[in-house]
PDB file of C-alpha atoms in Angstrom:
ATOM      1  CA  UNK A 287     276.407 210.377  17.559  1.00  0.00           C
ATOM      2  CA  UNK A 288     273.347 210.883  15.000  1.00  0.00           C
ATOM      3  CA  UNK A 289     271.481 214.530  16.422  1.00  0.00           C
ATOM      4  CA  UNK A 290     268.567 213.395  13.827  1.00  0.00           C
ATOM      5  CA  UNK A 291     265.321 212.636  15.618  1.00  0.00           C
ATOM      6  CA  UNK A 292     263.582 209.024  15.727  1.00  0.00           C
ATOM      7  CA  UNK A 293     260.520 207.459  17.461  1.00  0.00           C
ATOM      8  CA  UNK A 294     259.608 204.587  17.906  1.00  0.00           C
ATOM      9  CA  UNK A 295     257.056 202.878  15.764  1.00  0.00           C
ATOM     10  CA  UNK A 296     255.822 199.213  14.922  1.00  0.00           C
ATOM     11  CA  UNK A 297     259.087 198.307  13.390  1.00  0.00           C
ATOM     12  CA  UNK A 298     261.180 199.372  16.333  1.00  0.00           C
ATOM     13  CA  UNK A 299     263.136 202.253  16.935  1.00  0.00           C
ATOM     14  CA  UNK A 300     263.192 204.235  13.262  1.00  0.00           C
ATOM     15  CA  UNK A 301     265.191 207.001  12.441  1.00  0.00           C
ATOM     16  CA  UNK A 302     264.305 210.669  10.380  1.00  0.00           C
ATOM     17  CA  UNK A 303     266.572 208.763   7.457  1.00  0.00           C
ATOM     18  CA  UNK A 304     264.786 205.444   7.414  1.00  0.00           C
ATOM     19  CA  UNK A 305     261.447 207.493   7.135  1.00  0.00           C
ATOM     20  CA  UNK A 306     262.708 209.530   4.205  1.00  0.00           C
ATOM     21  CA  UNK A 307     263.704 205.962   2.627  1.00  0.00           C
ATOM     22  CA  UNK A 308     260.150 204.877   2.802  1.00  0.00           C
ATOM     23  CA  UNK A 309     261.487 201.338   3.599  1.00  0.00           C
ATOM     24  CA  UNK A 310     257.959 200.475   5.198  1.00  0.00           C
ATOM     25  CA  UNK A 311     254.750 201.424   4.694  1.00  0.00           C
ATOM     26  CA  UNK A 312     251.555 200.503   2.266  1.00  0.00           C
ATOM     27  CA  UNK A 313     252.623 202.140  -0.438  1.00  0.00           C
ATOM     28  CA  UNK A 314     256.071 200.752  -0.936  1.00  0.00           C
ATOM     29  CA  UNK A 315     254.567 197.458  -0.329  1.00  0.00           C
ATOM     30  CA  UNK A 316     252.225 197.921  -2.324  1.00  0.00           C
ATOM     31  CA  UNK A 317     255.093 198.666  -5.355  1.00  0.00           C
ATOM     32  CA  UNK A 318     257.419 195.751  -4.467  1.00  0.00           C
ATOM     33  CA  UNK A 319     255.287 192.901  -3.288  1.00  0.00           C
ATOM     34  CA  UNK A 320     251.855 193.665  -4.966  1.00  0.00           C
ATOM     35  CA  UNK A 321     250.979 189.890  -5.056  1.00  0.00           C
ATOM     36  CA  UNK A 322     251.877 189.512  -1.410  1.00  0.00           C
ATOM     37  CA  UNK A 323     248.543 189.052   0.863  1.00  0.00           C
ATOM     38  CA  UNK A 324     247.512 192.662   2.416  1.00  0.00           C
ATOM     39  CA  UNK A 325     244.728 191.512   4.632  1.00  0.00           C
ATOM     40  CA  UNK A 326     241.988 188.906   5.107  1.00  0.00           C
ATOM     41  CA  UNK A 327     238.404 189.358   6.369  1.00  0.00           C
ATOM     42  CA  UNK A 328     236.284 188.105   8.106  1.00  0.00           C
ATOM     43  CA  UNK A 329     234.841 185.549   5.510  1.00  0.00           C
ATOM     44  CA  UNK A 330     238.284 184.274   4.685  1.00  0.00           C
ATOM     45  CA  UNK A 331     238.392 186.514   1.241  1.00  0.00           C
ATOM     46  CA  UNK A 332     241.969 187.863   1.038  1.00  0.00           C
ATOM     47  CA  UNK A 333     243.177 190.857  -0.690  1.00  0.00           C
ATOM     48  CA  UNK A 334     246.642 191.349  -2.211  1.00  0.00           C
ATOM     49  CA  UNK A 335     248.758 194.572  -1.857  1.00  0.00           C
ATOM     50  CA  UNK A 336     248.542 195.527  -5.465  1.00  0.00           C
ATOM     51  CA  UNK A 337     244.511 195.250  -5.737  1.00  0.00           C
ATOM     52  CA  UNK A 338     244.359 196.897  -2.722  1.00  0.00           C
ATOM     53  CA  UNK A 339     246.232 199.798  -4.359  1.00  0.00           C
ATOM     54  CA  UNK A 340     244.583 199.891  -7.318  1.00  0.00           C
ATOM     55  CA  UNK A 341     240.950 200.075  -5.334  1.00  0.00           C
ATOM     56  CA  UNK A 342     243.074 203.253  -3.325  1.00  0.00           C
ATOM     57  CA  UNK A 343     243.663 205.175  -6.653  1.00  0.00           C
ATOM     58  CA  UNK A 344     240.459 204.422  -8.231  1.00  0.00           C
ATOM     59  CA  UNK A 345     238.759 205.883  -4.941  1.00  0.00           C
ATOM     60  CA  UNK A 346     240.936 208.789  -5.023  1.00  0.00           C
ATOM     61  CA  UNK A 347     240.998 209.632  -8.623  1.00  0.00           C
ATOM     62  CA  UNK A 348     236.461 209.400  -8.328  1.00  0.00           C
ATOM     63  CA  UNK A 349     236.837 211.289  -5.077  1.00  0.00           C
ATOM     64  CA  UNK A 350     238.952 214.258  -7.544  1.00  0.00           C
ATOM     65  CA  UNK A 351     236.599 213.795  -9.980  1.00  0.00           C
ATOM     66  CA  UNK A 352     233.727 214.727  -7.881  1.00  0.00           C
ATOM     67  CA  UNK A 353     235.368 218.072  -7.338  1.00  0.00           C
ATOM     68  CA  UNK A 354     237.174 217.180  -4.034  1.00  0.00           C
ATOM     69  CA  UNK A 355     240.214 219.313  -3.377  1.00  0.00           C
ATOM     70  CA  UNK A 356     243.377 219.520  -0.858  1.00  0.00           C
ATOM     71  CA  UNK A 357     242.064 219.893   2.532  1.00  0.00           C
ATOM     72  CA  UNK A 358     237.958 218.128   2.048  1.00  0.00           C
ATOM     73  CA  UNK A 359     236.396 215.521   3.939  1.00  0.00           C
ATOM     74  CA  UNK A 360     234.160 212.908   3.389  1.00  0.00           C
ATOM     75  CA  UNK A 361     232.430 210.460   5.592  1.00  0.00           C
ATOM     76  CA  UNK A 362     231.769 206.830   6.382  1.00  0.00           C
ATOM     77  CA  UNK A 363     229.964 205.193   8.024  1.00  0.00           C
ATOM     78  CA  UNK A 364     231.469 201.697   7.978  1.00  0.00           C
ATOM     79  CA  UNK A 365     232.171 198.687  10.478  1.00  0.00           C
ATOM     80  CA  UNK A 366     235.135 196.369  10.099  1.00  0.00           C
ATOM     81  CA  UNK A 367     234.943 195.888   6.274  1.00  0.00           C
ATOM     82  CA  UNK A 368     237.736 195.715   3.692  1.00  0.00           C
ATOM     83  CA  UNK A 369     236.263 199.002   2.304  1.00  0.00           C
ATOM     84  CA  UNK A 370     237.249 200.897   5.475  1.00  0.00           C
ATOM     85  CA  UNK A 371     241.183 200.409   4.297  1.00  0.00           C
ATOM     86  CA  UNK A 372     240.529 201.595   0.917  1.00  0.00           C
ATOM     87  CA  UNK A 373     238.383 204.261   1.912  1.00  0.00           C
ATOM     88  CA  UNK A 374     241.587 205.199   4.102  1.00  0.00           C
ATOM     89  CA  UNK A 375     244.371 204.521   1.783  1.00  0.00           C
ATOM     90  CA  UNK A 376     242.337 206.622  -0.642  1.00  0.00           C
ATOM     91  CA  UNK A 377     242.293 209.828   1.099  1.00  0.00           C
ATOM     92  CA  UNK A 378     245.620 209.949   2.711  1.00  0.00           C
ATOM     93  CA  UNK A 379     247.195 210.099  -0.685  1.00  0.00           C
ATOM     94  CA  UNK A 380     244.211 212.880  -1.488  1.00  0.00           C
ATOM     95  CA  UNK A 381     245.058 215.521   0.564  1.00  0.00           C
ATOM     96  CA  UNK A 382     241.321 214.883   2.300  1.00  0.00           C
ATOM     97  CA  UNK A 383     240.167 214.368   5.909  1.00  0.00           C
ATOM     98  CA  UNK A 384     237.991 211.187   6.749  1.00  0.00           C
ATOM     99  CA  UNK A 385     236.043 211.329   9.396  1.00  0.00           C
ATOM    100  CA  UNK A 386     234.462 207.282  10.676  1.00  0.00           C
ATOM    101  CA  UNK A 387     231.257 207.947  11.831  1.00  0.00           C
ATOM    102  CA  UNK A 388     230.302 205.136  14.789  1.00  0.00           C
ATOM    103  CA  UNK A 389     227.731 202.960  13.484  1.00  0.00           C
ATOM    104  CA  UNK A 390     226.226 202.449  16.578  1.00  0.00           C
ATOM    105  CA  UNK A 391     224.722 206.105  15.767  1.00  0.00           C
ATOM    106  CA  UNK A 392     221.190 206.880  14.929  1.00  0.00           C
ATOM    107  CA  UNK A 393     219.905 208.408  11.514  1.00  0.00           C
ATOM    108  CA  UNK A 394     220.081 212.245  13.011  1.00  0.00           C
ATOM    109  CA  UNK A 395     223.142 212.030  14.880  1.00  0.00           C
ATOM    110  CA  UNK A 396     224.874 210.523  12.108  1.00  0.00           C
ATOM    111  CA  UNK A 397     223.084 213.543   9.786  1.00  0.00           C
ATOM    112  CA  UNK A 398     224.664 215.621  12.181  1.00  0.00           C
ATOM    113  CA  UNK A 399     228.645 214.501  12.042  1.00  0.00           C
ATOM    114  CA  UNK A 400     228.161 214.497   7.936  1.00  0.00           C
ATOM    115  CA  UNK A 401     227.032 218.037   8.421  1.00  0.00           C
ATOM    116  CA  UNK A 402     229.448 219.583  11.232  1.00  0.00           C
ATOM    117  CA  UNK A 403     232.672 217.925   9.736  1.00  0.00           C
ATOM    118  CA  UNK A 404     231.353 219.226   6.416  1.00  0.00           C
ATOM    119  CA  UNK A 405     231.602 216.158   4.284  1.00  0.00           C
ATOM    120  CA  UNK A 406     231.744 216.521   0.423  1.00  0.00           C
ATOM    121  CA  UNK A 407     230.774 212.654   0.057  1.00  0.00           C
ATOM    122  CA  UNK A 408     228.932 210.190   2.343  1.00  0.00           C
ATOM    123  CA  UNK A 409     230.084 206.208   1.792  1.00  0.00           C
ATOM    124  CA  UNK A 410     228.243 203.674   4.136  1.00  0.00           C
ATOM    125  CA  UNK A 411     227.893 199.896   4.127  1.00  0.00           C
ATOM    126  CA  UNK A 412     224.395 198.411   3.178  1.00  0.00           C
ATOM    127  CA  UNK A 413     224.434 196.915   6.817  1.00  0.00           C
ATOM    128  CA  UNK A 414     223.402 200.263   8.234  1.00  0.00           C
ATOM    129  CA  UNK A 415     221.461 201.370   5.532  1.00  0.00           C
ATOM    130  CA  UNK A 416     218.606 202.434   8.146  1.00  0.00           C
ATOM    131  CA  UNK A 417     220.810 205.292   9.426  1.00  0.00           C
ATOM    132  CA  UNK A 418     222.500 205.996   6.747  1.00  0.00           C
ATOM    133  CA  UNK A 419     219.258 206.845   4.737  1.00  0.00           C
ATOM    134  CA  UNK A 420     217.419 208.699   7.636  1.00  0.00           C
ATOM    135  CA  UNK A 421     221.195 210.916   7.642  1.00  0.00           C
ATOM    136  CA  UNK A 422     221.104 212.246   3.899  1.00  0.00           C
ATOM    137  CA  UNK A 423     217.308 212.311   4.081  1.00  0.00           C
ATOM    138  CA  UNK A 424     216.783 214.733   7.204  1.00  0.00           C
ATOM    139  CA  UNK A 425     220.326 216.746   5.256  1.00  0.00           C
ATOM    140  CA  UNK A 426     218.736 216.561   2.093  1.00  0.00           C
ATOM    141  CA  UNK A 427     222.331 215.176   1.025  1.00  0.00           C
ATOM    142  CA  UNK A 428     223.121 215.122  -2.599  1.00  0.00           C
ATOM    143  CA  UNK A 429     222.671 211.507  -3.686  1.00  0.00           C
ATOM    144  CA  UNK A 430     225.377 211.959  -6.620  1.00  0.00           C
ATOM    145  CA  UNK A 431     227.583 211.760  -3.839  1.00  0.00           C
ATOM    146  CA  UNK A 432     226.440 209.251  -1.393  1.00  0.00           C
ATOM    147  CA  UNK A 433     227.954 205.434  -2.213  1.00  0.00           C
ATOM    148  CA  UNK A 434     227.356 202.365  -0.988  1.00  0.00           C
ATOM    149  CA  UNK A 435     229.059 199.122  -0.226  1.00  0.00           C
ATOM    150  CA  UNK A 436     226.424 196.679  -1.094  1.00  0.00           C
ATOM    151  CA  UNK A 437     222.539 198.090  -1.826  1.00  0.00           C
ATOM    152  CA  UNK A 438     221.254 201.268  -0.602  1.00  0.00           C
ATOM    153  CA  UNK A 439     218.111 202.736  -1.901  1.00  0.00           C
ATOM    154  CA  UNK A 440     218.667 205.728  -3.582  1.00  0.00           C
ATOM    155  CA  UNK A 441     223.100 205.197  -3.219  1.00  0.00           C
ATOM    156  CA  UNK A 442     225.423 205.006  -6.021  1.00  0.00           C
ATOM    157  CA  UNK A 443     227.281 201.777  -6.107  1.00  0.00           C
ATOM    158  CA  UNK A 444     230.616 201.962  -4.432  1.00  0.00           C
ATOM    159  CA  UNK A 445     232.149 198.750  -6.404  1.00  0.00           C
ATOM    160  CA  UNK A 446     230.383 200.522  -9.994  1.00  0.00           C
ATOM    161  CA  UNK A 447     231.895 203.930  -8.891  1.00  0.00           C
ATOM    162  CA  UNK A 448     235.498 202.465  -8.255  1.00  0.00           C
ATOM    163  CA  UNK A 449     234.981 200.512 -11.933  1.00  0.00           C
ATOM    164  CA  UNK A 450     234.769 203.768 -13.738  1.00  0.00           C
ATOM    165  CA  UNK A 451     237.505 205.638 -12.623  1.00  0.00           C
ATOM    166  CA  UNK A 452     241.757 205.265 -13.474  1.00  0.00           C
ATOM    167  CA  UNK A 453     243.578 202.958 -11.586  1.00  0.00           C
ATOM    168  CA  UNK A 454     247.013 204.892 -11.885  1.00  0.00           C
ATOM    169  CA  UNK A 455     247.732 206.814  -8.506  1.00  0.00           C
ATOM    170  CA  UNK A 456     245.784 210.264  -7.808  1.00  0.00           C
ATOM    171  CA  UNK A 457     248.101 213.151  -9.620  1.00  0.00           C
ATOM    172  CA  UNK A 458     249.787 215.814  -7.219  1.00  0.00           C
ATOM    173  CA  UNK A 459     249.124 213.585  -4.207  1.00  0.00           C
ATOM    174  CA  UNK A 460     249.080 214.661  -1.017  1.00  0.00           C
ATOM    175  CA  UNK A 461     248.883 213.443   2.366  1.00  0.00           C
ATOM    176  CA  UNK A 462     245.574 213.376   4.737  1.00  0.00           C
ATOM    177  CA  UNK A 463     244.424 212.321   7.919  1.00  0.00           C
ATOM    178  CA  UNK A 464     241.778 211.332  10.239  1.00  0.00           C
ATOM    179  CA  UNK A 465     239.155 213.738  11.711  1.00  0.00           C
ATOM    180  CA  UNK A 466     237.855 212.023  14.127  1.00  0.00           C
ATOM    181  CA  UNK A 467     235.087 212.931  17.115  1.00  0.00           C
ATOM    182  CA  UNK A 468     234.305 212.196  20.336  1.00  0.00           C
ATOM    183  CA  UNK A 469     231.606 210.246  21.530  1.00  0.00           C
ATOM    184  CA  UNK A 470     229.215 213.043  23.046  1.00  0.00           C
ATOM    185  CA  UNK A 471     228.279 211.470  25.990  1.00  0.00           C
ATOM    186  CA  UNK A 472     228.582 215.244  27.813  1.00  0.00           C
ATOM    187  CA  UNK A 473     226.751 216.994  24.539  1.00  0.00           C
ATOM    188  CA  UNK A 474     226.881 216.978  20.959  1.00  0.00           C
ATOM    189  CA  UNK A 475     229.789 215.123  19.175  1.00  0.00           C
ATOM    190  CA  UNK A 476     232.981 216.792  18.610  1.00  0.00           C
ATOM    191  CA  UNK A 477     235.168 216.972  15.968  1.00  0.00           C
ATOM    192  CA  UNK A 478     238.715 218.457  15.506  1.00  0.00           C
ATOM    193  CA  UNK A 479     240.164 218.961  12.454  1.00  0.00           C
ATOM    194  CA  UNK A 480     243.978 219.070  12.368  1.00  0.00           C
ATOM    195  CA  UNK A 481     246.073 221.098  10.002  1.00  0.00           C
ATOM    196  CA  UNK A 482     247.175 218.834   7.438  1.00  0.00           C
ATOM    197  CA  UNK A 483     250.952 217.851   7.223  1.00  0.00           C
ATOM    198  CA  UNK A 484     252.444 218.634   3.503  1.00  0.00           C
ATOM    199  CA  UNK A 485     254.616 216.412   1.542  1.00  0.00           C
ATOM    200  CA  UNK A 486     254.425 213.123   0.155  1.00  0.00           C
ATOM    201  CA  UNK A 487     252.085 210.601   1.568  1.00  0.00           C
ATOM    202  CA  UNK A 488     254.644 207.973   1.621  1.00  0.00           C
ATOM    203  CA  UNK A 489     256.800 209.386   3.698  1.00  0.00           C
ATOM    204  CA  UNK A 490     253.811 211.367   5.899  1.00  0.00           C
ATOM    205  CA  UNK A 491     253.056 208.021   6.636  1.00  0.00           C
ATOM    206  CA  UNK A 492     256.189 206.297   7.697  1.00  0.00           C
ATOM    207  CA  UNK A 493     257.101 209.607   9.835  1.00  0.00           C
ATOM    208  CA  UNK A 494     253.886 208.713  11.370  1.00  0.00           C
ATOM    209  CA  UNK A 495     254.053 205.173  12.222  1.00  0.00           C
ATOM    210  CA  UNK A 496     250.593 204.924  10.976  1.00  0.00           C
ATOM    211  CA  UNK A 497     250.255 202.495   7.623  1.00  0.00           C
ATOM    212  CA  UNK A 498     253.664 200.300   9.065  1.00  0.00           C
ATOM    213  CA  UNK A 499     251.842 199.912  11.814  1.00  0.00           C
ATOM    214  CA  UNK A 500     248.566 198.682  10.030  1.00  0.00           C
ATOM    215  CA  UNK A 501     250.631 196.146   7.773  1.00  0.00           C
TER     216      UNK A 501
END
């Protein structure tokens, strides 16, 4: 009788070994099936596993080159876009937190989540550009580090960001998680952030169930 632990996850029921294996998971998709079809949104534009990847590590490398370190956040505020994965896939293998910010916010209570979880970059989608600019502008946010998906007054482009940087994965990567808040119907917002767990991101990942879940 095996005394190693297991849990159950979207696969089934998945052993400590099969984890170490990384047998599932984005990232191992990502390296043996990179033409195979990752998702599809919802204007019928698909994205493969490999240029999903590469958008990941471009993200990630920019992120690092921005001066992000092990254990920073950023922020997003983002609804169900294609950008939310790679904004995702990007700092789990970064060693960051990300903390989704609901976009049914307003301008200052979006200002204050980017302040309280103590974001080092601000990404939003042109679709809420309203809050997003009333956010950095009562913060007095650093454009340099606020991107866009789409057009945002005074935003870097997101796309033109990801363009400049190396598509090769992040060096020394690390995995990161979610900090996510509450939705402050009995006061402000809250946020926790979790201790980060070290090791590879791969096989973070696949001990947590989370990106074999997702594809």
């Amino acid at each position: 009788m095996s005394m190693m632990p297991s849990w159950r996850s979207a696969q089934g029921r998945q052993t400590w070994e099969d984890a170490m294996a990384v047998k599932t998971g984005f990232w191992a998709q990502a390296k043996n099936d990179p033409t195979r079809i990752a998702l599809i949104d919802a204007a019928g534009q698909s994205m493969r596993f490999g240029e999903l990847d590469e958008r990941g590590n471009r993200l990630s490398n920019g992120l690092r080159s921005l001066g992000l370190q092990y254990r920073d956040g950023i922020a997003m505020l983002m609804h169900n876009d294609p950008a939310w994965i790679e904004i995702f896939l990007a700092t789990h293998q970064a060693g960051l937190y990300l903390t989704p910010i609901n976009y049914h916010l307003t301008g200052p209570e979006v200002a204050y989540i980017i302040e309280n979880c103590e974001a080092k970059a601000f990404i939003a989608h042109e679709r809420h550009a309203a809050a997003a600019i009333r956010a950095v502008e009562a913060l007095n946010y650093d454009r340099s580090r606020c991107f866009a998906v789409g057009n945002i007054p005074g935003f870097r482009s997101y796309d033109a960001f990801l363009a400049e940087q190396p598509v090769t994965p992040p060096a020394e990567r690390q995995a990161g998680t979610l900090m996510l808040y509450t939705s402050g119907t009995t006061g402000r917002p809250k946020g926790v952030r979790r201790p980060l767990m070290p090791g590879n991101p791969d096989v973070v990942a696949s001990m947590a169930g989370m990106l074999g879940a997702l594809f």
